[in-house]
PDB file of C-alpha atoms and ligand atoms in Angstrom:
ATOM      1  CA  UNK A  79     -18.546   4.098 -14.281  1.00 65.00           C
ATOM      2  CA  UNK A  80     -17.124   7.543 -13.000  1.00 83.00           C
ATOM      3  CA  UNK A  81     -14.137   9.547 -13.618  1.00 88.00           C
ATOM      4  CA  UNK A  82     -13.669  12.100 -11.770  1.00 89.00           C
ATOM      5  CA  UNK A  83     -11.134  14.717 -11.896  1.00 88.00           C
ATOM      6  CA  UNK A  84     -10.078  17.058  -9.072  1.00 83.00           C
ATOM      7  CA  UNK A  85     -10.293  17.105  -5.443  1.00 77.00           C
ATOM      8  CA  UNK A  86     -14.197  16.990  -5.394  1.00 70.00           C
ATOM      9  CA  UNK A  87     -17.485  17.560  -7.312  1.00 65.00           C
ATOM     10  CA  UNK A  88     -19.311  19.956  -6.600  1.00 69.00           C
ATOM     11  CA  UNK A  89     -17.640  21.035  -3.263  1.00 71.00           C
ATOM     12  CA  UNK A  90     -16.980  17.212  -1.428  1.00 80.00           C
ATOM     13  CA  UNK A  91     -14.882  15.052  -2.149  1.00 86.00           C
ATOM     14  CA  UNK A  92     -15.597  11.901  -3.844  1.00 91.00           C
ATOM     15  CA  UNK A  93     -16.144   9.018  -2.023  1.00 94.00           C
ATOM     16  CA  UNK A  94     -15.128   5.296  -2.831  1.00 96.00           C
ATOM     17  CA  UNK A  95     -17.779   2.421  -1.396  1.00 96.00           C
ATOM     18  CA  UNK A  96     -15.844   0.397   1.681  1.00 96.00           C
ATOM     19  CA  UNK A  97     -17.750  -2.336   1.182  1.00 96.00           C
ATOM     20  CA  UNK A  98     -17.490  -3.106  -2.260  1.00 96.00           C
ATOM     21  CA  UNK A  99     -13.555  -2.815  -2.122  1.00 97.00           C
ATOM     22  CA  UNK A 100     -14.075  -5.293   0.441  1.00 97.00           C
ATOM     23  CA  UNK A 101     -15.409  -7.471  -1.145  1.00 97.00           C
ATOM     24  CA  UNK A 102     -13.034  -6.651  -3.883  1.00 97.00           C
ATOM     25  CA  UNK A 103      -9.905  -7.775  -1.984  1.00 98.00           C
ATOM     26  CA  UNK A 104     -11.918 -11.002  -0.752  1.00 98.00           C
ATOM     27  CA  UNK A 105     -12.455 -11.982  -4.995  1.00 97.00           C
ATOM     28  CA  UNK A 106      -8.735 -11.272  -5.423  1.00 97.00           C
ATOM     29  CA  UNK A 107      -7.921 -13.581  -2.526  1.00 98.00           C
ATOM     30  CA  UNK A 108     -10.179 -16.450  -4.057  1.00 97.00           C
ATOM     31  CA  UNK A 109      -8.517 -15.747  -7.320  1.00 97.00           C
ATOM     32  CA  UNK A 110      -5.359 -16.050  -6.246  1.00 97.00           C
ATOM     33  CA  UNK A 111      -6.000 -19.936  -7.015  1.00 95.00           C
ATOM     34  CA  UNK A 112      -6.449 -19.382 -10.885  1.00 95.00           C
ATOM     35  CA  UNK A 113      -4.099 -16.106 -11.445  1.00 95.00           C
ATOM     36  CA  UNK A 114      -1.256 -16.890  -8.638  1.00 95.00           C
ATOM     37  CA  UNK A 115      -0.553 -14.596  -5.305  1.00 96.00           C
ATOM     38  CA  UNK A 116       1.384 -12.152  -6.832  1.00 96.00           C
ATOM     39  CA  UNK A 117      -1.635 -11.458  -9.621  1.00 95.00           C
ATOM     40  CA  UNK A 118      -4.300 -11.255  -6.803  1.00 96.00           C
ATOM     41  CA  UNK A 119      -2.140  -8.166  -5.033  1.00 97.00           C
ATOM     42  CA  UNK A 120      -0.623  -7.047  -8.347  1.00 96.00           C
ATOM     43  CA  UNK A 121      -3.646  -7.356 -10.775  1.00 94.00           C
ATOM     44  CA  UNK A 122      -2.695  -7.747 -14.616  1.00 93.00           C
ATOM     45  CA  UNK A 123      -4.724 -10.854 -14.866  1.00 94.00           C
ATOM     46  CA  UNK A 124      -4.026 -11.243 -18.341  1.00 93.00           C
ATOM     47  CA  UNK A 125      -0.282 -10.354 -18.471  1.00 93.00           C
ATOM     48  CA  UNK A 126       1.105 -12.503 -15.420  1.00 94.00           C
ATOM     49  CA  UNK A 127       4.599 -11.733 -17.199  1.00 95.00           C
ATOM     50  CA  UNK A 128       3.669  -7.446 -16.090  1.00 94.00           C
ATOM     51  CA  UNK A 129       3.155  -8.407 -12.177  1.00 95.00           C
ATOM     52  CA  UNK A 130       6.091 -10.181 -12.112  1.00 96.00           C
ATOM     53  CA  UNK A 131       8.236  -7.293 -13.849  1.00 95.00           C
ATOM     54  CA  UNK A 132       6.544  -4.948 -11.609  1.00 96.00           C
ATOM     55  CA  UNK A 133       6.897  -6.779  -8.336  1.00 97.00           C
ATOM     56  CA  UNK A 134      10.840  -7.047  -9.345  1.00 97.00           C
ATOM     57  CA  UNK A 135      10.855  -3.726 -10.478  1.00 96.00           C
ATOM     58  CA  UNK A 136       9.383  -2.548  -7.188  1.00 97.00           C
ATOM     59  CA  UNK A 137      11.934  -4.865  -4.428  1.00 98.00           C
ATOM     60  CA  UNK A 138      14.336  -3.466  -7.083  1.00 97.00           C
ATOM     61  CA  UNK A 139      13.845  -0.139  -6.260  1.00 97.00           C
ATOM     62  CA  UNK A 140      12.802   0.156  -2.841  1.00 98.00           C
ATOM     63  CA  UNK A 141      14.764  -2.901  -0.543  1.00 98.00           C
ATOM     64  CA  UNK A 142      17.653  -0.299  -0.624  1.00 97.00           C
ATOM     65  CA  UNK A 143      15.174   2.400   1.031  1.00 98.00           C
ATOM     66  CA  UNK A 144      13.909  -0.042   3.738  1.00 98.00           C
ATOM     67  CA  UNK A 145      17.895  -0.827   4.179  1.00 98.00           C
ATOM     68  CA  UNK A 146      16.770  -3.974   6.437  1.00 98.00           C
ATOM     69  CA  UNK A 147      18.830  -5.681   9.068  1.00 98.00           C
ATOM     70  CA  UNK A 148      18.626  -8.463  11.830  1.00 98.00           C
ATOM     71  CA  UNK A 149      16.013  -7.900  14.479  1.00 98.00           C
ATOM     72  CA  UNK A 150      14.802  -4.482  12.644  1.00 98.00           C
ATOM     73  CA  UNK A 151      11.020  -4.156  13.536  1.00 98.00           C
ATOM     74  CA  UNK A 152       8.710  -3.651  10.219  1.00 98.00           C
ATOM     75  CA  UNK A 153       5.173  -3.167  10.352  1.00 98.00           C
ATOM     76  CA  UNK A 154       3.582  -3.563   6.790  1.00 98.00           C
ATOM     77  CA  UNK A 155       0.183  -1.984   6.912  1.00 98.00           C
ATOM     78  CA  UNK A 156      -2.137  -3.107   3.802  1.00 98.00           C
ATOM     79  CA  UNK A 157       0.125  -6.335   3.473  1.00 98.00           C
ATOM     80  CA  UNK A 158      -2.051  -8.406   1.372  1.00 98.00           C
ATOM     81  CA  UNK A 159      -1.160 -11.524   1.271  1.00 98.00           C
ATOM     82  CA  UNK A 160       2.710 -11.047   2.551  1.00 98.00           C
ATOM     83  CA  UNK A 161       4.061 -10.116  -0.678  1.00 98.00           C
ATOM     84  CA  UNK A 162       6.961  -8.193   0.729  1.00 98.00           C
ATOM     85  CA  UNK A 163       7.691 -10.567   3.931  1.00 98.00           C
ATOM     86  CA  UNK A 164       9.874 -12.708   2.477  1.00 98.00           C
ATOM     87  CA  UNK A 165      12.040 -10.425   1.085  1.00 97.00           C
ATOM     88  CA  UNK A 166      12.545  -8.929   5.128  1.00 98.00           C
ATOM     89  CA  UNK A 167      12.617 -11.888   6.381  1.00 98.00           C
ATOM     90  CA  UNK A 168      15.774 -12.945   4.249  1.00 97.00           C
ATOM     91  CA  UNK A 169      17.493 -10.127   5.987  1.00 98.00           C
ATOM     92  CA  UNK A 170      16.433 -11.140   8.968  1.00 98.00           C
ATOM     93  CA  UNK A 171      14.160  -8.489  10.142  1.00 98.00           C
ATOM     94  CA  UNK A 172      11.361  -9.008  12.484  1.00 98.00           C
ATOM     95  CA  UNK A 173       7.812  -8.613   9.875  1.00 98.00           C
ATOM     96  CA  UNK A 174       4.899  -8.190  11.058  1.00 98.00           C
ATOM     97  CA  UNK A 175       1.822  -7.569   8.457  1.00 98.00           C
ATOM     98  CA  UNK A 176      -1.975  -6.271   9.169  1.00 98.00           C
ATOM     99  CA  UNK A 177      -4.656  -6.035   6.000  1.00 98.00           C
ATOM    100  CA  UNK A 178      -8.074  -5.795   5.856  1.00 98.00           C
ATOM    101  CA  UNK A 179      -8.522  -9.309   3.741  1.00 98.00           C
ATOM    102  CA  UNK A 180      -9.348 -12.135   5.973  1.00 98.00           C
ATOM    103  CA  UNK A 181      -8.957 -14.270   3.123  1.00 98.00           C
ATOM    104  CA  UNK A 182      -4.986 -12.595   1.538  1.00 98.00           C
ATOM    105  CA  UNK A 183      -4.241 -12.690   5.605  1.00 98.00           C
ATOM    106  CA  UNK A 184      -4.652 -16.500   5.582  1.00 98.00           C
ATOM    107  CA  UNK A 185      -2.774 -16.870   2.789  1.00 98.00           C
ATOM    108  CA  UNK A 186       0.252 -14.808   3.933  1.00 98.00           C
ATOM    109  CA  UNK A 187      -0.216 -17.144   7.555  1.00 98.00           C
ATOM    110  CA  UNK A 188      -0.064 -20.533   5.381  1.00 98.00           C
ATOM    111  CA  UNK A 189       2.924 -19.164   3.555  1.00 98.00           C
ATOM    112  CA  UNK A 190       5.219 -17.979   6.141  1.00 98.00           C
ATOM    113  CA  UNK A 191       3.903 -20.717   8.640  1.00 97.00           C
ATOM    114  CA  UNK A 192       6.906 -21.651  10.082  1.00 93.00           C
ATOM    115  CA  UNK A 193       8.272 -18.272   9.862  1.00 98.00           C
ATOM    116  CA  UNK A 194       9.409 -17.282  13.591  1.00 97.00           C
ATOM    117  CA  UNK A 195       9.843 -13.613  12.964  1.00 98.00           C
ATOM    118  CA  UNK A 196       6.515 -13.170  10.906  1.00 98.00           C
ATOM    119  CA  UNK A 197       3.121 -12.467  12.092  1.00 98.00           C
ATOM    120  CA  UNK A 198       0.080 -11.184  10.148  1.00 98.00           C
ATOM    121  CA  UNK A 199      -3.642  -9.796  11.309  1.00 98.00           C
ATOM    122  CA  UNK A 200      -6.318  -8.727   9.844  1.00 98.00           C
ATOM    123  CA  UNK A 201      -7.211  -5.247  10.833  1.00 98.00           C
ATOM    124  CA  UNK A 202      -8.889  -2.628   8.914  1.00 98.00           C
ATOM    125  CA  UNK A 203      -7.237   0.691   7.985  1.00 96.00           C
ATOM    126  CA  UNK A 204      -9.970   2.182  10.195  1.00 95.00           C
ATOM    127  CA  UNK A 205      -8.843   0.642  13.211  1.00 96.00           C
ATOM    128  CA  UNK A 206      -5.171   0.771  13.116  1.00 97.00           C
ATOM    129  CA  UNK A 207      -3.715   2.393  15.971  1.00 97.00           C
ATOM    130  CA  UNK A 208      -1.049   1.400  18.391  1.00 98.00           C
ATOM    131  CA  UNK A 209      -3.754  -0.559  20.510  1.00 98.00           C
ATOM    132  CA  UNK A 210      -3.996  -2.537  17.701  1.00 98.00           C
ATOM    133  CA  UNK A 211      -1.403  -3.365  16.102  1.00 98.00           C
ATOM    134  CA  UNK A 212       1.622  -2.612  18.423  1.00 98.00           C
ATOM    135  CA  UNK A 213       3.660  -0.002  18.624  1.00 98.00           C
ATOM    136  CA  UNK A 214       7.779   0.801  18.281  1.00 98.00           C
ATOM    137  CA  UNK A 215       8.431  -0.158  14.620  1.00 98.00           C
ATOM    138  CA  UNK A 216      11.371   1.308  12.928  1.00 98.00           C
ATOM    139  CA  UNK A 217       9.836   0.726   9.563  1.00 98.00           C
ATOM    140  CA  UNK A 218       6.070   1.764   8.288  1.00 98.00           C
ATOM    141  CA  UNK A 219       5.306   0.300   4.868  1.00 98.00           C
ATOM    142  CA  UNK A 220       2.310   1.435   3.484  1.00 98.00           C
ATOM    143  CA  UNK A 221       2.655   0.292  -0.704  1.00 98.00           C
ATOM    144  CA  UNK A 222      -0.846   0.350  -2.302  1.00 98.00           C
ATOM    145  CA  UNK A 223      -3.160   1.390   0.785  1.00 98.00           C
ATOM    146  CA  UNK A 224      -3.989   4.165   0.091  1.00 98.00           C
ATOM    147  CA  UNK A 225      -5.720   4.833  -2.978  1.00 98.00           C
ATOM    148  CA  UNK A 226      -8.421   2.462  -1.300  1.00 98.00           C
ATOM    149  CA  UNK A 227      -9.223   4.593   1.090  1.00 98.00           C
ATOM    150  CA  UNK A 228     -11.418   7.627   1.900  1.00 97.00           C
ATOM    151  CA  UNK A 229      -9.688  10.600   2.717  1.00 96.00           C
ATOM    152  CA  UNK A 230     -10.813  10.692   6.171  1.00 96.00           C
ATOM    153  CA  UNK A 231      -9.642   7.372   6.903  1.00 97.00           C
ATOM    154  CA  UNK A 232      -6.363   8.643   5.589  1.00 97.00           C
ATOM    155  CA  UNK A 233      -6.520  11.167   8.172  1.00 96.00           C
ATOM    156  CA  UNK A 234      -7.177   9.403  11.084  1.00 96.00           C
ATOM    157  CA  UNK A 235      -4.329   6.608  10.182  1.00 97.00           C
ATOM    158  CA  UNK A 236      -2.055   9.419   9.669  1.00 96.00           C
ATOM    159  CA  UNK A 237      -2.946  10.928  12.921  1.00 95.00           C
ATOM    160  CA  UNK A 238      -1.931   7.856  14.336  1.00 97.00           C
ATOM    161  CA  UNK A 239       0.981   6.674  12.680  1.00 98.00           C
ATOM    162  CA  UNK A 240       3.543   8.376  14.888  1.00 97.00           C
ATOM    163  CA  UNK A 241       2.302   6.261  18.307  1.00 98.00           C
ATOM    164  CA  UNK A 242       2.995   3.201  16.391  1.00 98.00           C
ATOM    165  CA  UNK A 243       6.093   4.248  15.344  1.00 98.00           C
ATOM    166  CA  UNK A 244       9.473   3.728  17.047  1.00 98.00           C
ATOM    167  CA  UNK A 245      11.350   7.193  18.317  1.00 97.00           C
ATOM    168  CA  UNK A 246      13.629   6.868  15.169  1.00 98.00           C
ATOM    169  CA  UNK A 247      11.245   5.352  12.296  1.00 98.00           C
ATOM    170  CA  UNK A 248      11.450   5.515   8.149  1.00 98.00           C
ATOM    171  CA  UNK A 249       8.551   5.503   6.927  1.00 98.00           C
ATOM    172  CA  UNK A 250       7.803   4.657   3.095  1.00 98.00           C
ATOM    173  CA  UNK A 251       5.121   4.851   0.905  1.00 98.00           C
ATOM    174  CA  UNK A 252       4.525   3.808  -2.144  1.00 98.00           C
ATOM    175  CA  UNK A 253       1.270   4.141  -4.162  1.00 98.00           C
ATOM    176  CA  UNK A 254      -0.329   4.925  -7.178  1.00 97.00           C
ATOM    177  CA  UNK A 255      -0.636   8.542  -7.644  1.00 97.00           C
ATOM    178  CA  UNK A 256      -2.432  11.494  -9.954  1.00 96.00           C
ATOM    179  CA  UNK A 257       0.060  12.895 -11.923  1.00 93.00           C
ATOM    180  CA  UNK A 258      -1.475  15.869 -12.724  1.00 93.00           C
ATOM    181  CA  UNK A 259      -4.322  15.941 -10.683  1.00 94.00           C
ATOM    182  CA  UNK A 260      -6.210  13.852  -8.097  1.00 94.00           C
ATOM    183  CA  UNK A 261      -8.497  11.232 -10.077  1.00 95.00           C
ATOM    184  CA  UNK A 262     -11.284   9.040  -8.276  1.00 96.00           C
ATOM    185  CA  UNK A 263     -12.635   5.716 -10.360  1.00 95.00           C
ATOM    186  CA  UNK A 264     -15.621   4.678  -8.699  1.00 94.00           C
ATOM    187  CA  UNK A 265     -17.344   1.373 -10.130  1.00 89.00           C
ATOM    188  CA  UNK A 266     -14.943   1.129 -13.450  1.00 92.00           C
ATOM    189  CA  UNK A 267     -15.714  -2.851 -14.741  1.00 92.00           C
ATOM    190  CA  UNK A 268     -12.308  -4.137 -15.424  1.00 93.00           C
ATOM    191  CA  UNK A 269     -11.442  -6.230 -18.495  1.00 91.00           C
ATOM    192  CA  UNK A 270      -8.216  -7.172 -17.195  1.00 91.00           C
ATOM    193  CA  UNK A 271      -9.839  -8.847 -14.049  1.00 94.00           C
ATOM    194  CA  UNK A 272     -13.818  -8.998 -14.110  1.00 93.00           C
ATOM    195  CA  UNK A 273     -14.055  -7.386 -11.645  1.00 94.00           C
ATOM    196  CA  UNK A 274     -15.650  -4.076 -10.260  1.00 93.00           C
ATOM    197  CA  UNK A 275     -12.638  -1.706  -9.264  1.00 93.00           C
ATOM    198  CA  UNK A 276     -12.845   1.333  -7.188  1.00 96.00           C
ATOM    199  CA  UNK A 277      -9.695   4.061  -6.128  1.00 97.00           C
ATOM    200  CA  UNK A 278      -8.548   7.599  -5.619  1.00 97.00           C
ATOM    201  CA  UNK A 279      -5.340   8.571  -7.161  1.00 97.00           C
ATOM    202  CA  UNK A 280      -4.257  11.110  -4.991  1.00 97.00           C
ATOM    203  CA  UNK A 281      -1.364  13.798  -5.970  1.00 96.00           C
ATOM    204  CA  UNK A 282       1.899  13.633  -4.053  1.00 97.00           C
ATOM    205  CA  UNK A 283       0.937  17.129  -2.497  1.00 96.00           C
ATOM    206  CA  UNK A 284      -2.186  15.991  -1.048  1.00 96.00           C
ATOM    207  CA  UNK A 285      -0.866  13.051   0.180  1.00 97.00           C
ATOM    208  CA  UNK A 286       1.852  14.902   2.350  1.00 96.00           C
ATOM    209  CA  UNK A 287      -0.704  17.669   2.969  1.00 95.00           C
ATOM    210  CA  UNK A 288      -2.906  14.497   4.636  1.00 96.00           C
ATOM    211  CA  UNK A 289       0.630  13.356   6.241  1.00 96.00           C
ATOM    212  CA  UNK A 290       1.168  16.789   7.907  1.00 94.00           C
ATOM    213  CA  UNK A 291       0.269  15.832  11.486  1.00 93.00           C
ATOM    214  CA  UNK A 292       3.307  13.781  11.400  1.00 96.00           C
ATOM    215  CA  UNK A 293       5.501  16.724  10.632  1.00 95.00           C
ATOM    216  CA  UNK A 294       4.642  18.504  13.999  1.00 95.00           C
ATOM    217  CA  UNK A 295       5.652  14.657  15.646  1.00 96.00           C
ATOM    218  CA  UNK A 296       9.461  15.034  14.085  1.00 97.00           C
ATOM    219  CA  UNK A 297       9.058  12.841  10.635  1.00 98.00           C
ATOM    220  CA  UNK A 298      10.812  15.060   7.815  1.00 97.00           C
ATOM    221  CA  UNK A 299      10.423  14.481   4.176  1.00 96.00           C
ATOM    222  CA  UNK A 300      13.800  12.431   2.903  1.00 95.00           C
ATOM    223  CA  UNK A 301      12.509  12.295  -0.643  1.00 96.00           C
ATOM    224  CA  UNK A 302      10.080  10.805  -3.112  1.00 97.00           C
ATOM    225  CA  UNK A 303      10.554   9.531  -6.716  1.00 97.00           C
ATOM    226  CA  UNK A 304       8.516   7.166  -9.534  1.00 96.00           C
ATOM    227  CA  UNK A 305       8.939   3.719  -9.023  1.00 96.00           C
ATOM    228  CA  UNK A 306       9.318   2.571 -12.690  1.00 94.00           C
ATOM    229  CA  UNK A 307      12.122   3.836 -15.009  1.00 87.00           C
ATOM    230  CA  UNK A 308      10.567   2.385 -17.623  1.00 83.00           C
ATOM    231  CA  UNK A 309       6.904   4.148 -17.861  1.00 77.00           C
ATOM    232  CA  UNK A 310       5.091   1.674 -19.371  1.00 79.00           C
ATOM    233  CA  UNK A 311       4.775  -0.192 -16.505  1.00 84.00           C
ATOM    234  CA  UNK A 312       2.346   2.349 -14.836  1.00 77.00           C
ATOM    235  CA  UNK A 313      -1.216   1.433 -15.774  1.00 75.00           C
ATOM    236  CA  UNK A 314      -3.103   4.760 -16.908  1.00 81.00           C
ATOM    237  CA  UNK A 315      -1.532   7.990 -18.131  1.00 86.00           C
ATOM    238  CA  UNK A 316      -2.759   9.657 -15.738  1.00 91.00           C
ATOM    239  CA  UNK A 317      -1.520   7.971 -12.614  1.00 94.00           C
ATOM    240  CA  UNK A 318       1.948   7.154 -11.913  1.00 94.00           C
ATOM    241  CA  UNK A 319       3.580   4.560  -9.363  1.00 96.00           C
ATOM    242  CA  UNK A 320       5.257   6.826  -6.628  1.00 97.00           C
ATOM    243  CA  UNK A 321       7.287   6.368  -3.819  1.00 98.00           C
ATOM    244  CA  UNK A 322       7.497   9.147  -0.594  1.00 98.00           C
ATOM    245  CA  UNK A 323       9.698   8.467   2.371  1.00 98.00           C
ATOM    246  CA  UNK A 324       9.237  10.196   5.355  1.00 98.00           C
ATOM    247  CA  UNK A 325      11.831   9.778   8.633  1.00 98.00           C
ATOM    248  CA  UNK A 326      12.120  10.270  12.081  1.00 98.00           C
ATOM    249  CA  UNK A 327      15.586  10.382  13.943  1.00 95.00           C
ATOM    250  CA  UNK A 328      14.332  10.411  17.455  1.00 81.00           C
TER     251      UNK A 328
HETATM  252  C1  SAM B 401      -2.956  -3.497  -4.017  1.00 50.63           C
HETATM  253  S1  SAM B 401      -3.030  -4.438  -2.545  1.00 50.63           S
HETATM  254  C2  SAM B 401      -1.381  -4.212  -1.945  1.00 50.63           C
HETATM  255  C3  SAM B 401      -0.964  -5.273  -0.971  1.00 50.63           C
HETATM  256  C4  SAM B 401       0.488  -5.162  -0.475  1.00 50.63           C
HETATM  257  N1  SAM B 401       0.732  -3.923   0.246  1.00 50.63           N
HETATM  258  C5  SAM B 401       1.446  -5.288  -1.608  1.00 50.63           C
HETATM  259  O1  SAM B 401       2.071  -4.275  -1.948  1.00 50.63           O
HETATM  260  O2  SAM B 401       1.563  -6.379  -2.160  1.00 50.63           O
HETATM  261  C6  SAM B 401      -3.981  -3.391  -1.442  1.00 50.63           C
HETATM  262  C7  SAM B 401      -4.238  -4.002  -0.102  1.00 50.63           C
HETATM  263  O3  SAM B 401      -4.939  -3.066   0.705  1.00 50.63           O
HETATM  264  C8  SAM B 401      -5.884  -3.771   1.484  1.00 50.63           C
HETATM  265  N2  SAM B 401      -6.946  -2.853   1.898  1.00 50.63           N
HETATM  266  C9  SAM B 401      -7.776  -2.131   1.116  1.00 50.63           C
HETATM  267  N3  SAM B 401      -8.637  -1.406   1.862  1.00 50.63           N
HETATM  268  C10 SAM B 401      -8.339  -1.673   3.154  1.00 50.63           C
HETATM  269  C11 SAM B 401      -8.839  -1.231   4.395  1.00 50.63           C
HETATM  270  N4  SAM B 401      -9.853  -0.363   4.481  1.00 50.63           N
HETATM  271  N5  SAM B 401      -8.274  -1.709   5.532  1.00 50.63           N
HETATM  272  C12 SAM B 401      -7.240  -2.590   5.461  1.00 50.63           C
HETATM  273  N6  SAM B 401      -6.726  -3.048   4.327  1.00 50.63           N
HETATM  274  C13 SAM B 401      -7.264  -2.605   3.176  1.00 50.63           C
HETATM  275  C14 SAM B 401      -6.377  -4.865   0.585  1.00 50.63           C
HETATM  276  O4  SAM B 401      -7.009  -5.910   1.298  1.00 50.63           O
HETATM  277  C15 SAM B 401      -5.123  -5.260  -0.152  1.00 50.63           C
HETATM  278  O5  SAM B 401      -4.461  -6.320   0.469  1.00 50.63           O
END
């Protein structure tokens, strides 16, 4: 197991294994049979009860910041296995999901089936670019993404965020973050779920620094705030559940 706190050690960063959160994901989407779909996105394998406070919590909180509407276009990148579609859909928005998980991507498909305005793919964060995945969405979600990636893969989706993006876009974020400072767990064996877990908390200001490019492309900074009045829903003292919001007007 390693904690590490601060931006690097000894001069790079940190880096988390790809391949092992992989293969992470794929165990959550085969556990989704024992511990439900919300558990296998939202973890808390032993308190079902938590994910479902947090998940309510979270639509709570941040359906008023998407402020949805018929036909709106929403691209939800890291969607896991759809747990925010239905939610858009209800308002009648047009969802479309991408996530790295072959396995939480078929389970979103199966559950939304019939669903005329949803569509999910699996893509990974690497290659997502407006080749990919489309482009002209007035909505970016990107809620839990992040702290799974390396900080140049951060880059290189932020870089190309604003081609997929429609000319007047909001785009929200919301993820885990180091309160104080950035922290990286790489290989921590978690009691809750038996499973190896890897991320980097990131601090808000190194998550907008990463975000810059976007600034020179006409997204502003509307705001950003916790996600959980009540603090003992965030898992670790030192990370807190944070939402950013970013916006273009065209
Ligand atoms: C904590 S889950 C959040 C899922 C969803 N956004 C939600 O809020 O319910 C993180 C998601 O990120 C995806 N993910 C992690 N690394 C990825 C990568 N490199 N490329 C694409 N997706 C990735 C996982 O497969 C997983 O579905």
């Amino acid at each position: 197991v390693a904690r590490i706190f601060g931006p690097s050690s000894g001069g790079a960063p940190v880096a988390i294994d790809k391949d092992a959160i992989k293969q992470f994901f794929e165990q959550r989407a085969k556990k989704a049979e024992v511990v439900g779909q919300l558990s296998a996105v939202i973890y808390q394998d032993k308190n079902p009860a938590l994910a479902v406070e947090r998940d309510r919590a979270e639509k709570a909180l941040l359906v008023d910041k998407i402020i949805p509407r018929r036909g709106l276009r929403i691209l939800d990148l890291g969607c896991g296995n759809g747990r925010w579609a239905g939610e858009l859909l209800k308002s009648g928005c047009i969802y479309h999901g991408v996530d790295g998980s072959a396995g939480l991507i078929a389970q979103a498909r199966a559950k939304y089936a019939g669903e005329k305005n949803a569509s999910f793919d699996v893509v990974c964060a690497e290659r997502i670019s407006a080749d990919v995945v489309g482009a002209g969405f007035e909505r970016i979600l990107v809620f839990g993404l992040l702290v799974y990636l390396n900080d140049e893969d951060v880059v290189r989706l932020a870089a190309n965020l604003s081609d997929i993006a429609a000319e007047h876009c909001r785009l929200l974020l919301r993820e885990p973050m180091g309160i104080a400072e950035r922290l990286t767990i790489t290989d921590h064996f978690s009691t809750d779920m038996d499973q190896f877990y890897s991320a980097i908390y990131r601090t808000e200001a190194e998550i907008l620094d990463m975000l810059a490019p976007l600034l020179d492309r006409g997204f502003r900074s509307v705001g950003s705030g916790d996600l959980f009045d009540n603090a003992s829903l965030n898992n670790r003292v030192e990370t807190r559940q944070r939402w950013m919001i970013l916006e273009r007007w065209g």
